[in-house]
Short mmCIF file of N, CA and C in Angstrom, two decimals:
data_model
loop_
_atom_site.label_atom_id
_atom_site.label_comp_id
_atom_site.label_asym_id
_atom_site.label_seq_id
_atom_site.Cartn_x
_atom_site.Cartn_y
_atom_site.Cartn_z
N MET A 37 17.01 18.60 -19.91
CA MET A 37 16.72 17.12 -20.10
C MET A 37 16.96 16.35 -18.76
N SER A 38 15.98 15.53 -18.27
CA SER A 38 16.19 14.99 -17.14
C SER A 38 16.84 13.52 -17.20
N ASN A 39 17.59 13.22 -16.19
CA ASN A 39 18.29 11.95 -16.29
C ASN A 39 17.25 10.80 -15.88
N ARG A 40 17.13 9.75 -16.66
CA ARG A 40 16.15 8.67 -16.19
C ARG A 40 17.07 7.78 -15.12
N LYS A 41 16.35 7.34 -14.12
CA LYS A 41 16.89 6.54 -13.04
C LYS A 41 16.84 5.02 -13.41
N LEU A 42 17.95 4.30 -13.22
CA LEU A 42 18.02 2.83 -13.57
C LEU A 42 17.16 2.19 -12.64
N PRO A 43 16.65 0.96 -13.12
CA PRO A 43 15.76 0.16 -12.20
C PRO A 43 16.43 -0.24 -11.00
N PHE A 44 15.70 -0.48 -9.87
CA PHE A 44 16.39 -0.90 -8.60
C PHE A 44 17.11 -2.10 -8.85
N GLY A 45 18.35 -2.18 -8.34
CA GLY A 45 19.20 -3.33 -8.32
C GLY A 45 20.29 -3.00 -9.32
N TYR A 46 20.38 -1.95 -10.11
CA TYR A 46 21.48 -1.71 -11.01
C TYR A 46 21.98 -0.28 -10.75
N HIS A 47 23.39 -0.01 -11.23
CA HIS A 47 23.95 1.27 -11.06
C HIS A 47 24.81 1.36 -12.35
N LEU A 48 25.20 2.52 -12.69
CA LEU A 48 26.00 3.03 -13.79
C LEU A 48 27.38 3.16 -13.34
N GLU A 49 28.27 2.34 -14.02
CA GLU A 49 29.76 2.40 -13.64
C GLU A 49 30.58 2.50 -14.88
N ASN A 50 31.28 3.60 -15.10
CA ASN A 50 32.16 3.75 -16.31
C ASN A 50 31.34 3.57 -17.56
N GLY A 51 30.12 4.18 -17.52
CA GLY A 51 29.28 3.99 -18.79
C GLY A 51 28.68 2.81 -18.93
N GLU A 52 28.76 1.72 -18.11
CA GLU A 52 28.23 0.40 -18.19
C GLU A 52 27.20 0.24 -17.03
N ILE A 53 26.10 -0.57 -17.43
CA ILE A 53 25.00 -0.92 -16.47
C ILE A 53 25.55 -2.12 -15.71
N ASN A 54 25.67 -2.11 -14.45
CA ASN A 54 26.12 -3.31 -13.64
C ASN A 54 25.00 -3.47 -12.55
N ARG A 55 25.15 -4.54 -11.93
CA ARG A 55 24.32 -5.02 -10.78
C ARG A 55 24.82 -4.30 -9.53
N GLN A 56 23.92 -3.71 -8.64
CA GLN A 56 24.29 -3.16 -7.46
C GLN A 56 23.91 -4.20 -6.55
N GLU A 57 24.87 -5.03 -6.04
CA GLU A 57 24.69 -6.28 -5.44
C GLU A 57 23.64 -6.34 -4.22
N GLN A 58 23.78 -5.27 -3.45
CA GLN A 58 22.89 -5.33 -2.13
C GLN A 58 21.39 -5.16 -2.69
N GLU A 59 21.15 -4.32 -3.59
CA GLU A 59 19.76 -4.18 -4.17
C GLU A 59 19.42 -5.36 -5.00
N ALA A 60 20.28 -5.97 -5.76
CA ALA A 60 20.08 -7.06 -6.66
C ALA A 60 19.68 -8.34 -5.65
N LYS A 61 20.17 -8.44 -4.60
CA LYS A 61 19.96 -9.49 -3.70
C LYS A 61 18.41 -9.27 -3.20
N LEU A 62 18.20 -8.02 -2.94
CA LEU A 62 16.73 -7.85 -2.56
C LEU A 62 15.71 -8.00 -3.45
N VAL A 63 16.11 -7.73 -4.89
CA VAL A 63 15.18 -8.08 -6.01
C VAL A 63 15.00 -9.56 -5.91
N GLU A 64 15.99 -10.30 -5.90
CA GLU A 64 15.90 -11.65 -5.82
C GLU A 64 14.90 -12.13 -4.71
N ARG A 65 15.08 -11.58 -3.62
CA ARG A 65 14.19 -11.96 -2.45
C ARG A 65 12.71 -11.52 -2.71
N ILE A 66 12.47 -10.29 -3.35
CA ILE A 66 11.15 -9.90 -3.59
C ILE A 66 10.48 -11.02 -4.67
N PHE A 67 11.12 -11.50 -5.56
CA PHE A 67 10.61 -12.45 -6.55
C PHE A 67 10.37 -13.85 -5.75
N GLN A 68 11.29 -14.08 -4.73
CA GLN A 68 11.11 -15.39 -4.07
C GLN A 68 9.89 -15.27 -3.05
N TRP A 69 9.82 -14.25 -2.45
CA TRP A 69 8.77 -14.04 -1.30
C TRP A 69 7.29 -14.00 -2.14
N TYR A 70 7.27 -13.37 -3.30
CA TYR A 70 6.07 -13.40 -4.10
C TYR A 70 5.66 -14.79 -4.62
N CYS A 71 6.74 -15.39 -5.33
CA CYS A 71 6.58 -16.73 -5.67
C CYS A 71 6.21 -17.66 -4.57
N ASP A 72 6.53 -17.39 -3.51
CA ASP A 72 6.16 -18.43 -2.36
C ASP A 72 4.84 -18.01 -1.72
N GLY A 73 4.14 -16.97 -2.40
CA GLY A 73 2.79 -16.93 -2.09
C GLY A 73 2.29 -15.65 -1.26
N GLU A 74 3.38 -14.87 -0.96
CA GLU A 74 3.14 -13.56 -0.27
C GLU A 74 2.45 -12.58 -1.07
N SER A 75 1.69 -11.84 -0.49
CA SER A 75 0.99 -10.71 -1.30
C SER A 75 1.82 -9.49 -1.45
N LEU A 76 1.41 -8.66 -2.25
CA LEU A 76 2.13 -7.41 -2.56
C LEU A 76 2.28 -6.67 -1.30
N LYS A 77 1.21 -6.61 -0.41
CA LYS A 77 1.26 -5.89 0.81
C LYS A 77 2.24 -6.46 1.62
N THR A 78 2.25 -7.68 1.86
CA THR A 78 3.15 -8.39 2.77
C THR A 78 4.61 -8.22 2.34
N VAL A 79 4.89 -8.35 1.07
CA VAL A 79 6.25 -7.94 0.59
C VAL A 79 6.68 -6.65 0.88
N THR A 80 5.72 -5.60 0.53
CA THR A 80 5.97 -4.38 0.81
C THR A 80 6.20 -4.06 2.37
N GLU A 81 5.59 -4.67 3.20
CA GLU A 81 5.83 -4.49 4.68
C GLU A 81 7.29 -5.19 5.06
N ARG A 82 7.44 -6.33 4.44
CA ARG A 82 8.95 -6.87 4.66
C ARG A 82 10.01 -5.77 4.09
N LEU A 83 9.76 -5.29 3.13
CA LEU A 83 10.74 -4.29 2.57
C LEU A 83 10.98 -3.01 3.27
N SER A 84 9.87 -2.73 3.93
CA SER A 84 9.85 -1.45 4.84
C SER A 84 10.86 -1.72 6.07
N HIS A 85 11.04 -2.91 6.38
CA HIS A 85 11.89 -3.32 7.46
C HIS A 85 13.33 -3.56 7.13
N GLN A 86 13.62 -3.47 5.93
CA GLN A 86 14.98 -3.88 5.28
C GLN A 86 15.75 -2.59 5.36
N MET A 87 17.16 -2.68 5.43
CA MET A 87 18.00 -1.62 5.57
C MET A 87 18.25 -0.94 4.22
N VAL A 88 17.70 -1.48 3.06
CA VAL A 88 18.05 -1.07 1.75
C VAL A 88 16.81 -0.18 1.36
N PRO A 89 16.82 1.11 1.21
CA PRO A 89 15.59 1.90 0.83
C PRO A 89 15.52 1.83 -0.67
N PHE A 90 14.32 2.07 -1.14
CA PHE A 90 14.08 2.06 -2.63
C PHE A 90 14.70 3.19 -3.33
N ALA A 91 14.61 4.30 -2.68
CA ALA A 91 15.34 5.43 -3.27
C ALA A 91 15.21 6.49 -2.26
N GLU A 92 16.27 7.54 -2.29
CA GLU A 92 16.36 8.60 -1.28
C GLU A 92 15.10 9.28 -1.38
N GLY A 93 14.54 9.29 -0.01
CA GLY A 93 13.21 10.01 0.18
C GLY A 93 11.93 9.33 -0.17
N ARG A 94 12.04 7.97 -0.69
CA ARG A 94 10.77 7.26 -1.18
C ARG A 94 10.73 5.96 -0.25
N CYS A 95 9.55 5.80 0.07
CA CYS A 95 9.23 4.57 0.84
C CYS A 95 8.68 3.52 -0.16
N TRP A 96 8.91 2.19 0.27
CA TRP A 96 8.37 1.03 -0.50
C TRP A 96 6.97 1.11 -0.59
N ASN A 97 6.32 0.82 -1.56
CA ASN A 97 4.91 0.65 -1.67
C ASN A 97 4.56 -0.49 -2.69
N LYS A 98 3.18 -0.91 -2.70
CA LYS A 98 2.89 -2.00 -3.62
C LYS A 98 2.99 -1.81 -5.00
N ASN A 99 2.87 -0.52 -5.39
CA ASN A 99 3.16 -0.16 -6.85
C ASN A 99 4.63 -0.52 -7.35
N ILE A 100 5.51 -0.07 -6.40
CA ILE A 100 6.88 -0.19 -6.78
C ILE A 100 7.29 -1.78 -6.86
N VAL A 101 6.85 -2.52 -5.87
CA VAL A 101 6.87 -3.95 -5.94
C VAL A 101 6.34 -4.62 -7.20
N ALA A 102 5.19 -4.15 -7.50
CA ALA A 102 4.49 -4.75 -8.81
C ALA A 102 5.29 -4.42 -10.02
N ARG A 103 5.86 -3.14 -10.02
CA ARG A 103 6.69 -2.75 -11.18
C ARG A 103 7.98 -3.63 -11.14
N ILE A 104 8.54 -4.00 -10.16
CA ILE A 104 9.76 -4.66 -10.15
C ILE A 104 9.33 -6.04 -10.60
N LEU A 105 8.27 -6.71 -10.23
CA LEU A 105 7.84 -8.07 -10.63
C LEU A 105 7.45 -8.13 -11.96
N ALA A 106 7.20 -7.06 -12.68
CA ALA A 106 6.85 -6.94 -14.01
C ALA A 106 7.91 -6.54 -15.02
N ASP A 107 9.13 -6.19 -14.52
CA ASP A 107 10.10 -5.63 -15.38
C ASP A 107 11.14 -6.66 -15.86
N GLU A 108 11.01 -6.86 -17.23
CA GLU A 108 11.71 -7.90 -17.92
C GLU A 108 13.24 -7.64 -17.99
N ARG A 109 13.62 -6.34 -17.56
CA ARG A 109 15.08 -6.03 -17.63
C ARG A 109 15.90 -6.93 -16.59
N TYR A 110 15.13 -7.46 -15.57
CA TYR A 110 15.79 -8.20 -14.51
C TYR A 110 16.11 -9.60 -15.10
N LEU A 111 15.61 -9.94 -16.33
CA LEU A 111 15.98 -11.12 -16.99
C LEU A 111 17.34 -11.04 -17.67
N GLY A 112 17.86 -9.95 -17.87
CA GLY A 112 19.12 -9.62 -18.57
C GLY A 112 18.79 -9.17 -20.07
N THR A 113 17.68 -8.44 -20.10
CA THR A 113 17.31 -7.86 -21.42
C THR A 113 17.76 -6.51 -21.49
N CYS A 114 17.88 -5.95 -22.90
CA CYS A 114 18.16 -4.46 -22.93
C CYS A 114 19.40 -4.05 -22.42
N GLY A 115 20.45 -4.70 -22.38
CA GLY A 115 21.63 -4.46 -21.92
C GLY A 115 21.81 -4.52 -20.56
N TYR A 116 20.95 -4.99 -19.79
CA TYR A 116 20.96 -5.01 -18.20
C TYR A 116 21.53 -6.49 -17.98
N PRO A 117 22.37 -6.70 -16.92
CA PRO A 117 22.84 -7.97 -16.39
C PRO A 117 21.61 -8.58 -15.75
N ALA A 118 21.54 -9.98 -15.90
CA ALA A 118 20.45 -10.73 -15.28
C ALA A 118 20.55 -10.68 -13.78
N ILE A 119 19.35 -10.72 -13.18
CA ILE A 119 19.26 -10.75 -11.64
C ILE A 119 18.42 -11.94 -11.24
N ILE A 120 17.50 -12.26 -12.09
CA ILE A 120 16.71 -13.40 -11.79
C ILE A 120 16.61 -14.31 -13.03
N GLU A 121 16.19 -15.54 -12.82
CA GLU A 121 16.15 -16.60 -13.85
C GLU A 121 14.71 -16.41 -14.46
N SER A 122 14.68 -17.06 -15.75
CA SER A 122 13.37 -16.79 -16.55
C SER A 122 12.38 -17.51 -15.72
N GLU A 123 12.74 -18.79 -15.11
CA GLU A 123 11.67 -19.60 -14.42
C GLU A 123 11.02 -18.81 -13.36
N THR A 124 11.83 -18.10 -12.61
CA THR A 124 11.30 -17.20 -11.59
C THR A 124 10.39 -16.15 -11.93
N PHE A 125 10.70 -15.43 -13.05
CA PHE A 125 10.03 -14.34 -13.43
C PHE A 125 8.66 -14.90 -14.20
N LEU A 126 8.62 -16.01 -14.78
CA LEU A 126 7.46 -16.58 -15.25
C LEU A 126 6.64 -17.03 -14.16
N LYS A 127 7.10 -17.50 -13.14
CA LYS A 127 6.30 -18.11 -11.99
C LYS A 127 5.63 -16.93 -11.31
N ALA A 128 6.37 -15.72 -11.17
CA ALA A 128 5.82 -14.65 -10.55
C ALA A 128 4.67 -13.98 -11.43
N ALA A 129 4.94 -13.86 -12.77
CA ALA A 129 3.76 -13.61 -13.75
C ALA A 129 2.62 -14.38 -13.59
N ASP A 130 2.62 -15.74 -13.56
CA ASP A 130 1.58 -16.60 -13.32
C ASP A 130 0.89 -16.31 -11.93
N THR A 131 1.64 -16.08 -11.09
CA THR A 131 1.05 -15.77 -9.61
C THR A 131 0.16 -14.53 -9.86
N ARG A 132 0.78 -13.52 -10.57
CA ARG A 132 0.05 -12.23 -10.65
C ARG A 132 -1.17 -12.44 -11.44
N ASN A 133 -1.12 -13.25 -12.49
CA ASN A 133 -2.31 -13.47 -13.22
C ASN A 133 -3.43 -14.25 -12.37
N LEU A 134 -3.09 -15.21 -11.61
CA LEU A 134 -3.92 -15.89 -10.81
C LEU A 134 -4.59 -15.08 -9.86
N LYS A 135 -3.86 -14.19 -9.18
CA LYS A 135 -4.47 -13.29 -8.14
C LYS A 135 -5.35 -12.22 -8.82
N ALA A 136 -5.00 -11.83 -10.05
CA ALA A 136 -5.81 -10.80 -10.69
C ALA A 136 -7.14 -11.60 -11.00
N LYS A 137 -7.16 -12.74 -11.37
CA LYS A 137 -8.38 -13.46 -11.81
C LYS A 137 -9.21 -13.53 -10.45
N ALA A 138 -8.56 -14.03 -9.44
CA ALA A 138 -9.24 -14.20 -8.19
C ALA A 138 -9.90 -12.97 -7.61
N ALA A 139 -9.41 -11.79 -8.01
CA ALA A 139 -10.05 -10.53 -7.61
C ALA A 139 -11.29 -10.13 -8.39
N VAL A 140 -11.58 -10.73 -9.44
CA VAL A 140 -12.78 -10.38 -10.16
C VAL A 140 -14.05 -10.49 -9.33
N ARG A 141 -14.83 -9.32 -9.42
CA ARG A 141 -16.05 -9.18 -8.55
C ARG A 141 -17.18 -9.99 -9.13
N THR A 142 -18.04 -10.60 -8.29
CA THR A 142 -19.14 -11.31 -8.78
C THR A 142 -20.27 -10.30 -9.03
N ASP A 143 -21.27 -10.79 -9.69
CA ASP A 143 -22.48 -10.00 -10.03
C ASP A 143 -23.16 -9.34 -8.68
N ASN A 144 -23.22 -10.33 -7.74
CA ASN A 144 -23.78 -9.81 -6.49
C ASN A 144 -22.93 -8.80 -5.77
N GLN A 145 -21.55 -8.86 -5.80
CA GLN A 145 -20.72 -7.89 -5.28
C GLN A 145 -20.93 -6.49 -5.94
N ARG A 146 -20.93 -6.52 -7.27
CA ARG A 146 -21.19 -5.26 -8.14
C ARG A 146 -22.54 -4.69 -7.83
N LEU A 147 -23.59 -5.56 -7.56
CA LEU A 147 -24.89 -5.10 -7.18
C LEU A 147 -24.82 -4.27 -5.80
N LEU A 148 -24.18 -5.05 -4.89
CA LEU A 148 -24.05 -4.56 -3.59
C LEU A 148 -23.29 -3.20 -3.52
N GLU A 149 -22.26 -3.06 -4.39
CA GLU A 149 -21.44 -1.87 -4.56
C GLU A 149 -22.29 -0.73 -4.96
N ARG A 150 -23.22 -1.01 -6.02
CA ARG A 150 -24.03 0.02 -6.48
C ARG A 150 -25.08 0.48 -5.41
N LEU A 151 -25.57 -0.45 -4.71
CA LEU A 151 -26.45 -0.12 -3.65
C LEU A 151 -25.86 0.64 -2.49
N CYS A 152 -24.60 0.28 -2.13
CA CYS A 152 -23.90 0.97 -1.01
C CYS A 152 -23.12 2.01 -1.44
N HIS A 153 -22.96 2.39 -2.74
CA HIS A 153 -22.21 3.60 -3.26
C HIS A 153 -20.83 3.50 -2.90
N GLY A 154 -20.34 2.26 -2.94
CA GLY A 154 -18.86 2.17 -2.52
C GLY A 154 -18.42 0.79 -3.07
N THR A 155 -17.23 0.41 -2.57
CA THR A 155 -16.62 -0.97 -2.85
C THR A 155 -17.01 -1.93 -1.76
N VAL A 156 -16.87 -3.16 -2.22
CA VAL A 156 -17.28 -4.19 -1.30
C VAL A 156 -16.05 -5.22 -1.27
N SER A 157 -15.54 -5.61 -0.13
CA SER A 157 -14.40 -6.43 -0.10
C SER A 157 -14.59 -7.80 -0.70
N THR A 158 -13.62 -8.30 -1.36
CA THR A 158 -13.77 -9.65 -1.79
C THR A 158 -13.49 -10.67 -0.78
N ASP A 159 -13.19 -10.25 0.44
CA ASP A 159 -12.83 -11.12 1.48
C ASP A 159 -14.09 -11.49 2.31
N LEU A 160 -15.16 -11.30 1.79
CA LEU A 160 -16.57 -11.75 2.54
C LEU A 160 -16.69 -13.25 2.79
#
């Protein structure tokens, strides 16, 4: 049976889940940067320059950042100590939803994709 890894920002001490302060501070910054309007890509680039790695042998990437932003355990649920406030979590969720809606392709973009046999940037 394999051991599950705790979410970034936490560690197990004497059988109890506690904040890992250096990582927890970085989780707070991730939420702040994203809520301030930075993209997942920009947040990931910032994290790549931090001295705190995500995990041994693993680099930061947009999927990791997105999972952190969506993880309700950072609110203090399921026996985890809180790292962020509910207002911050909700603001990040709202930002994610707005960005997802903004990325919806138009009929013209879908037609162009079919004609070009590929994807078309929404940054046109």
